[in-house]
Coordinates of C-alpha atoms in Angstrom, one line a residue:
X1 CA 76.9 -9.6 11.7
X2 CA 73.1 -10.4 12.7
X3 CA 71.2 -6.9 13.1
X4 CA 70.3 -5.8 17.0
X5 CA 67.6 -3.9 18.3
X6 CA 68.2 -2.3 21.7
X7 CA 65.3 -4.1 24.3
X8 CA 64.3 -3.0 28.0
X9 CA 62.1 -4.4 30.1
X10 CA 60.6 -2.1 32.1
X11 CA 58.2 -2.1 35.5
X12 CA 55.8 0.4 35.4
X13 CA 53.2 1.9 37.5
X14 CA 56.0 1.2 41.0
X15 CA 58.8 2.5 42.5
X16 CA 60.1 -1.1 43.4
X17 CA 61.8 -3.8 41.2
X18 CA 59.2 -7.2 40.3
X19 CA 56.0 -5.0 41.2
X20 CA 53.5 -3.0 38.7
X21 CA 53.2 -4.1 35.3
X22 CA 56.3 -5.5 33.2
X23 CA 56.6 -3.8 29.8
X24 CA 59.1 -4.7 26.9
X25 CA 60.0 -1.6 24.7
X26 CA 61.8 -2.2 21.5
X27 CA 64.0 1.1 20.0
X28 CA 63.5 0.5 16.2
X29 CA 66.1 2.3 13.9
X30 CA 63.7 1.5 11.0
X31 CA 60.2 0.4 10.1
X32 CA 59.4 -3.3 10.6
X33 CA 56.5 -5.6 9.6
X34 CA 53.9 -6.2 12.1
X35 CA 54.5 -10.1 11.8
X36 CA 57.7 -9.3 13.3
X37 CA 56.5 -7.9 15.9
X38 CA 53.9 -10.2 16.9
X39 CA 56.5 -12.9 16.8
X40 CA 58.8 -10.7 19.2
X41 CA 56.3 -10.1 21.7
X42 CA 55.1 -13.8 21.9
X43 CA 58.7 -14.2 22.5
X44 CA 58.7 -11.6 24.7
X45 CA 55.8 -13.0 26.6
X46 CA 54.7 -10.3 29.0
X47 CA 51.3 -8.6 28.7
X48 CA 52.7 -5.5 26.2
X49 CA 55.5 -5.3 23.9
X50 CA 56.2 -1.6 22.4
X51 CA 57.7 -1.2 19.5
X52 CA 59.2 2.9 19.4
X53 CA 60.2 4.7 16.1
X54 CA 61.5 8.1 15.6
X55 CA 59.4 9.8 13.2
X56 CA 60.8 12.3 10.5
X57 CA 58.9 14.8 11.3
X58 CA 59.4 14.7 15.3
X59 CA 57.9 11.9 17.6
X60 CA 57.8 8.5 17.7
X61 CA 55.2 5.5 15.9
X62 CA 53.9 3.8 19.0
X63 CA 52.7 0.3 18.6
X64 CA 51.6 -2.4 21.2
X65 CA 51.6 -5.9 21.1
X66 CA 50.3 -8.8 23.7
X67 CA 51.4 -12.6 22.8
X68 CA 48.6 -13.3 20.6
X69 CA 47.5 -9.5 19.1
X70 CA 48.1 -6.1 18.1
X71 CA 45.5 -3.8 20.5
X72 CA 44.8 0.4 20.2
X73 CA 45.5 1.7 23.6
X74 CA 48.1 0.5 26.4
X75 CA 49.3 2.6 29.3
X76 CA 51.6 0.9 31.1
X77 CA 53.8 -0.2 27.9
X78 CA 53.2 3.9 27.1
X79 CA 54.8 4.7 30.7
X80 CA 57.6 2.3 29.9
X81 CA 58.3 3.5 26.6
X82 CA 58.8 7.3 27.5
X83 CA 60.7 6.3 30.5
X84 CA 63.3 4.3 28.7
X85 CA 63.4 7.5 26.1
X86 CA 64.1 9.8 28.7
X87 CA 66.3 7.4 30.4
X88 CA 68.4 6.1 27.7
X89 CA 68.8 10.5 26.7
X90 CA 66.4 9.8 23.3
X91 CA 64.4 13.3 24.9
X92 CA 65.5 15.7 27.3
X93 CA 63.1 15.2 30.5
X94 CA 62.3 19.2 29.7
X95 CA 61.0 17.3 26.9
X96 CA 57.5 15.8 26.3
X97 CA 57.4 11.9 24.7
X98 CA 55.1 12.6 21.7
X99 CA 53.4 9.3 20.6
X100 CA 51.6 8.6 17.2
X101 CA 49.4 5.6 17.8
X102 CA 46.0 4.3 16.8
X103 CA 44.5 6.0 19.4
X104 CA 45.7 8.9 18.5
X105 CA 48.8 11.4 19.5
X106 CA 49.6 10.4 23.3
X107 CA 51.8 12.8 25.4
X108 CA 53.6 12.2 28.4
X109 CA 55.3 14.6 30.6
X110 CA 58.0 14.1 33.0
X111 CA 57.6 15.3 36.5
X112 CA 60.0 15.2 40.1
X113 CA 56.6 13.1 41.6
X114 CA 56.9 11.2 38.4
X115 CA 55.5 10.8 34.5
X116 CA 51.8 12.2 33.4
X117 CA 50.1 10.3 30.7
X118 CA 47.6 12.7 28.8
X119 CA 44.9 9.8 28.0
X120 CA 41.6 9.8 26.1
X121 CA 38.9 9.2 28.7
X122 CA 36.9 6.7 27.9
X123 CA 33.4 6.5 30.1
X124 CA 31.4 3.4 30.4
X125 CA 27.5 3.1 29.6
X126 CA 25.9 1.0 32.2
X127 CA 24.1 -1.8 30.2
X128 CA 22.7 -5.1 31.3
X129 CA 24.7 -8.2 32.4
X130 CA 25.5 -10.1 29.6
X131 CA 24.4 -13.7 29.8
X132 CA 26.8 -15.9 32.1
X133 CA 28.7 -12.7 33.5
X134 CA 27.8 -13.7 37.0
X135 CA 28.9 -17.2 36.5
X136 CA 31.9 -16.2 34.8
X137 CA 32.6 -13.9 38.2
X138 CA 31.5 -15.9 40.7
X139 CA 30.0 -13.1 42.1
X140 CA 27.1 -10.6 41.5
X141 CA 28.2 -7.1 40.0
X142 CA 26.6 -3.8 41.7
X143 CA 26.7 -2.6 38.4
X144 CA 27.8 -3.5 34.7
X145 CA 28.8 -0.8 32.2
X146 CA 30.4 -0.9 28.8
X147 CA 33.6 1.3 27.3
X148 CA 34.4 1.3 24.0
X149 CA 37.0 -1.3 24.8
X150 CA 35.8 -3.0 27.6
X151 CA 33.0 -4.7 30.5
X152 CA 33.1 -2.4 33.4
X153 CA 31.8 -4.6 36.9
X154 CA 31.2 -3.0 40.6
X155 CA 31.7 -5.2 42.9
X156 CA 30.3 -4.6 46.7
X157 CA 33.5 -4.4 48.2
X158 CA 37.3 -3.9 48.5
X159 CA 37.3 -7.6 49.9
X160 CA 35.0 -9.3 46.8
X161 CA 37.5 -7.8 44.0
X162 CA 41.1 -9.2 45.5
X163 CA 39.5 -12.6 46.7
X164 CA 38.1 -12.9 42.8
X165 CA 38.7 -16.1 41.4
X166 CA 37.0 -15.5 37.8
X167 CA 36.5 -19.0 35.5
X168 CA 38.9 -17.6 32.6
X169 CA 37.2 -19.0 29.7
X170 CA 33.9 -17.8 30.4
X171 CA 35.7 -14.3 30.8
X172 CA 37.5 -14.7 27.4
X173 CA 33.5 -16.0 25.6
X174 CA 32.2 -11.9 26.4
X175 CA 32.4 -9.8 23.7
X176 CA 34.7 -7.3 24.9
X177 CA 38.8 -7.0 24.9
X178 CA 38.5 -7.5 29.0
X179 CA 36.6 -7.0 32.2
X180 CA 37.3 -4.7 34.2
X181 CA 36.2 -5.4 38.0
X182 CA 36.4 -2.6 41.0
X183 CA 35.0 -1.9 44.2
X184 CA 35.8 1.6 46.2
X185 CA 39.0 0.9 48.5
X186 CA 38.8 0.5 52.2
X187 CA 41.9 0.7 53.6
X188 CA 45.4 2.6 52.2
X189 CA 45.5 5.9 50.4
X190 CA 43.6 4.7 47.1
X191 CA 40.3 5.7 46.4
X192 CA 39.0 2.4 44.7
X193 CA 40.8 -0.6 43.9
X194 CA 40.3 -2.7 40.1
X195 CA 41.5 -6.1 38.7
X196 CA 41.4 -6.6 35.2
X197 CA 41.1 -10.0 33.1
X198 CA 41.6 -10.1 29.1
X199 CA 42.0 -13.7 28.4
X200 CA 40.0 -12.5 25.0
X201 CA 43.6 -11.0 23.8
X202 CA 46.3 -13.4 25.5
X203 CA 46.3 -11.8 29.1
X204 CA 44.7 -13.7 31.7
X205 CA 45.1 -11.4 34.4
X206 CA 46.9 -7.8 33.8
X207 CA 48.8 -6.6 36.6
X208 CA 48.4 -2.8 36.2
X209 CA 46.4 -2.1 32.9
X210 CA 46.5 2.0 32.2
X211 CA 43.9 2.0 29.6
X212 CA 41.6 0.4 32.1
X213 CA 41.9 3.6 34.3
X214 CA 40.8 5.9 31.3
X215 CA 37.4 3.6 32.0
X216 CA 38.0 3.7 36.0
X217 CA 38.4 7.4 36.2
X218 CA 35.5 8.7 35.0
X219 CA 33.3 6.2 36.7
X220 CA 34.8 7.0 40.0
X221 CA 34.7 10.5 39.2
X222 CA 31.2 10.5 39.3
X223 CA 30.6 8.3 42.4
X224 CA 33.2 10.7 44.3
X225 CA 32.7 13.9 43.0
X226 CA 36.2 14.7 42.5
X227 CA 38.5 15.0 39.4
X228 CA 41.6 13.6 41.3
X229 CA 41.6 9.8 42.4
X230 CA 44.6 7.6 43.2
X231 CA 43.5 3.6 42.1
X232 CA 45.5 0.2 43.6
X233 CA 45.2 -2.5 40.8
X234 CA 44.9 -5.4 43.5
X235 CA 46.9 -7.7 41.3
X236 CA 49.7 -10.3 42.5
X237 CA 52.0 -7.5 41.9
X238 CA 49.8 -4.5 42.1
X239 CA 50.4 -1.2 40.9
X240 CA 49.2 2.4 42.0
X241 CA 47.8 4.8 39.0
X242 CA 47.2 8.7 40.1
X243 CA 44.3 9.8 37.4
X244 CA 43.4 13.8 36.7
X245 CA 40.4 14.0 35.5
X246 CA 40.4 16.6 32.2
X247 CA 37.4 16.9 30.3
X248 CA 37.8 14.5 27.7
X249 CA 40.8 13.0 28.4
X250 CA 43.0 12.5 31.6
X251 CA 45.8 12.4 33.2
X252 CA 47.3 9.5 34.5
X253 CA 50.6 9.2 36.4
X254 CA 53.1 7.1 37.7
X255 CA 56.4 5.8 38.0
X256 CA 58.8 3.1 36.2
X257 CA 61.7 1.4 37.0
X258 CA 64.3 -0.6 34.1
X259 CA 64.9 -4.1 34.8
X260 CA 66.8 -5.4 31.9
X261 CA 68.3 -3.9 29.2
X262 CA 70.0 -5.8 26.1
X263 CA 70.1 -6.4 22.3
X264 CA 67.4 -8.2 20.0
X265 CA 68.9 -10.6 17.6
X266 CA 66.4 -11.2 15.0

């Protein structure tokens, strides 16, 4: 009999089916090799695949894959993962999802408004353009910063960041895993709005990217001059991320809805 591996896919960052940012999480029983994974999530497809394992000690191993690469920090495959542990009864929801990953041990919490990612904030530097940026755009930045991941790009308004239409491979020649493009929101009950474009790593455009928001919150913070925001990724799908600012991490929240759920064969 061919071995199975229990597989979900998972919208998170929504409280509606086909919106937010589709995550697949994969329950492992036992260690595999990361070429295994990478082959699963270009077979997979979508943006993240997390791969869970129970850890003897208590917790899980937390990786995340795109199509083409392994990367160090993903919220929205995070969400997804502690959802389906809490959903499928892997943790009690009095129980915190306790994830060893390389950025470190990430917790989340269950809550009645919905789950709390404890994050590593991760505040951008501004810095100068880098050459072509504003070709690469199609638009002039406000401001340009740098995270240790990724570009971060103000744009003037709400109105210039969802009407981007970014040339992809110029995007994908910066030296950084993404950009990162916001504007404060004008109109519904977010405080800024983002987009966020990693053709660099297999994801042309992400439809709700968490780690981006450990970048976002801070930066906003500042503008504000508050420690609570609510962002709208202004994707085709779009997603809503609530972000508590904590020192030197943050929380970010949100909500997750299973899709599918099946066996791996393989």
């Amino acid at each position: 009999m061919r071995k199975t591996t229990p597989l979900f896919q998972v919208d998170a960052f929504t409280d509606r089916p086909f919106t937010g940012n589709p995550a697949a999480v994969c329950l492992l029983s036992e260690a595999r090799e990361s070429d295994w994974m990478q082959a699963v999530a270009a077979e997979m497809n979508l943006s993240e695949t997390a791969f869970v394992q129970p850890l003897p000690g208590g917790g899980y191993e937390l990786r995340w894959f795109t199509p083409t690469v392994e990367v160090d920090l993903c919220g929205h495959a995070t969400l997804a993962s502690a959802h389906v542990l809490w959903e499928e009864g892997r943790l009690q929801r009095t129980e915190a999802a306790r994830f060893h990953t390389r950025s470190g041990v990430l917790c989340v919490e269950w809550t009645p408004e919905g789950m709390v990612m404890d994050f590593p904030a991760l505040p951008a530097a501004a810095q100068e353009a880098p050459a072509g940026l504003n070709e690469a755009l199609g638009a002039a930045p406000t401001w340009v910063g740098r995270s240790r991941h990724d570009l971060l790009v103000e744009l003037a308004s709400d109105k210039a960041v969802r009407q981007l239409v970014p040339e992809l491979s110029r995007i994908g020649a910066i030296a950084a895993r993404g950009v990162i493009v916001t504007a404060r929101a004008e109109t519904g009950p977010w405080d800024f709005v983002s987009r966020f474009f990693a053709p660099a790593v297999g994801i042309d455009e992400d439809p709700v990217t968490g780690s981006a928001h450990c970048v976002l919150g801070p930066y906003w913070a500042g503008r504000l001059g508050r420690e609570r925001l609510t962002g709208f990724q202004a994707s085709r799908r779009g997603g809503t991320v609530h972000i508590e600012l904590r020192g030197e991490r943050l929380g970010l929240g949100g909500q997750a809805l299973t899709i599918l759920k099946g066996a791996l064969y393989g």
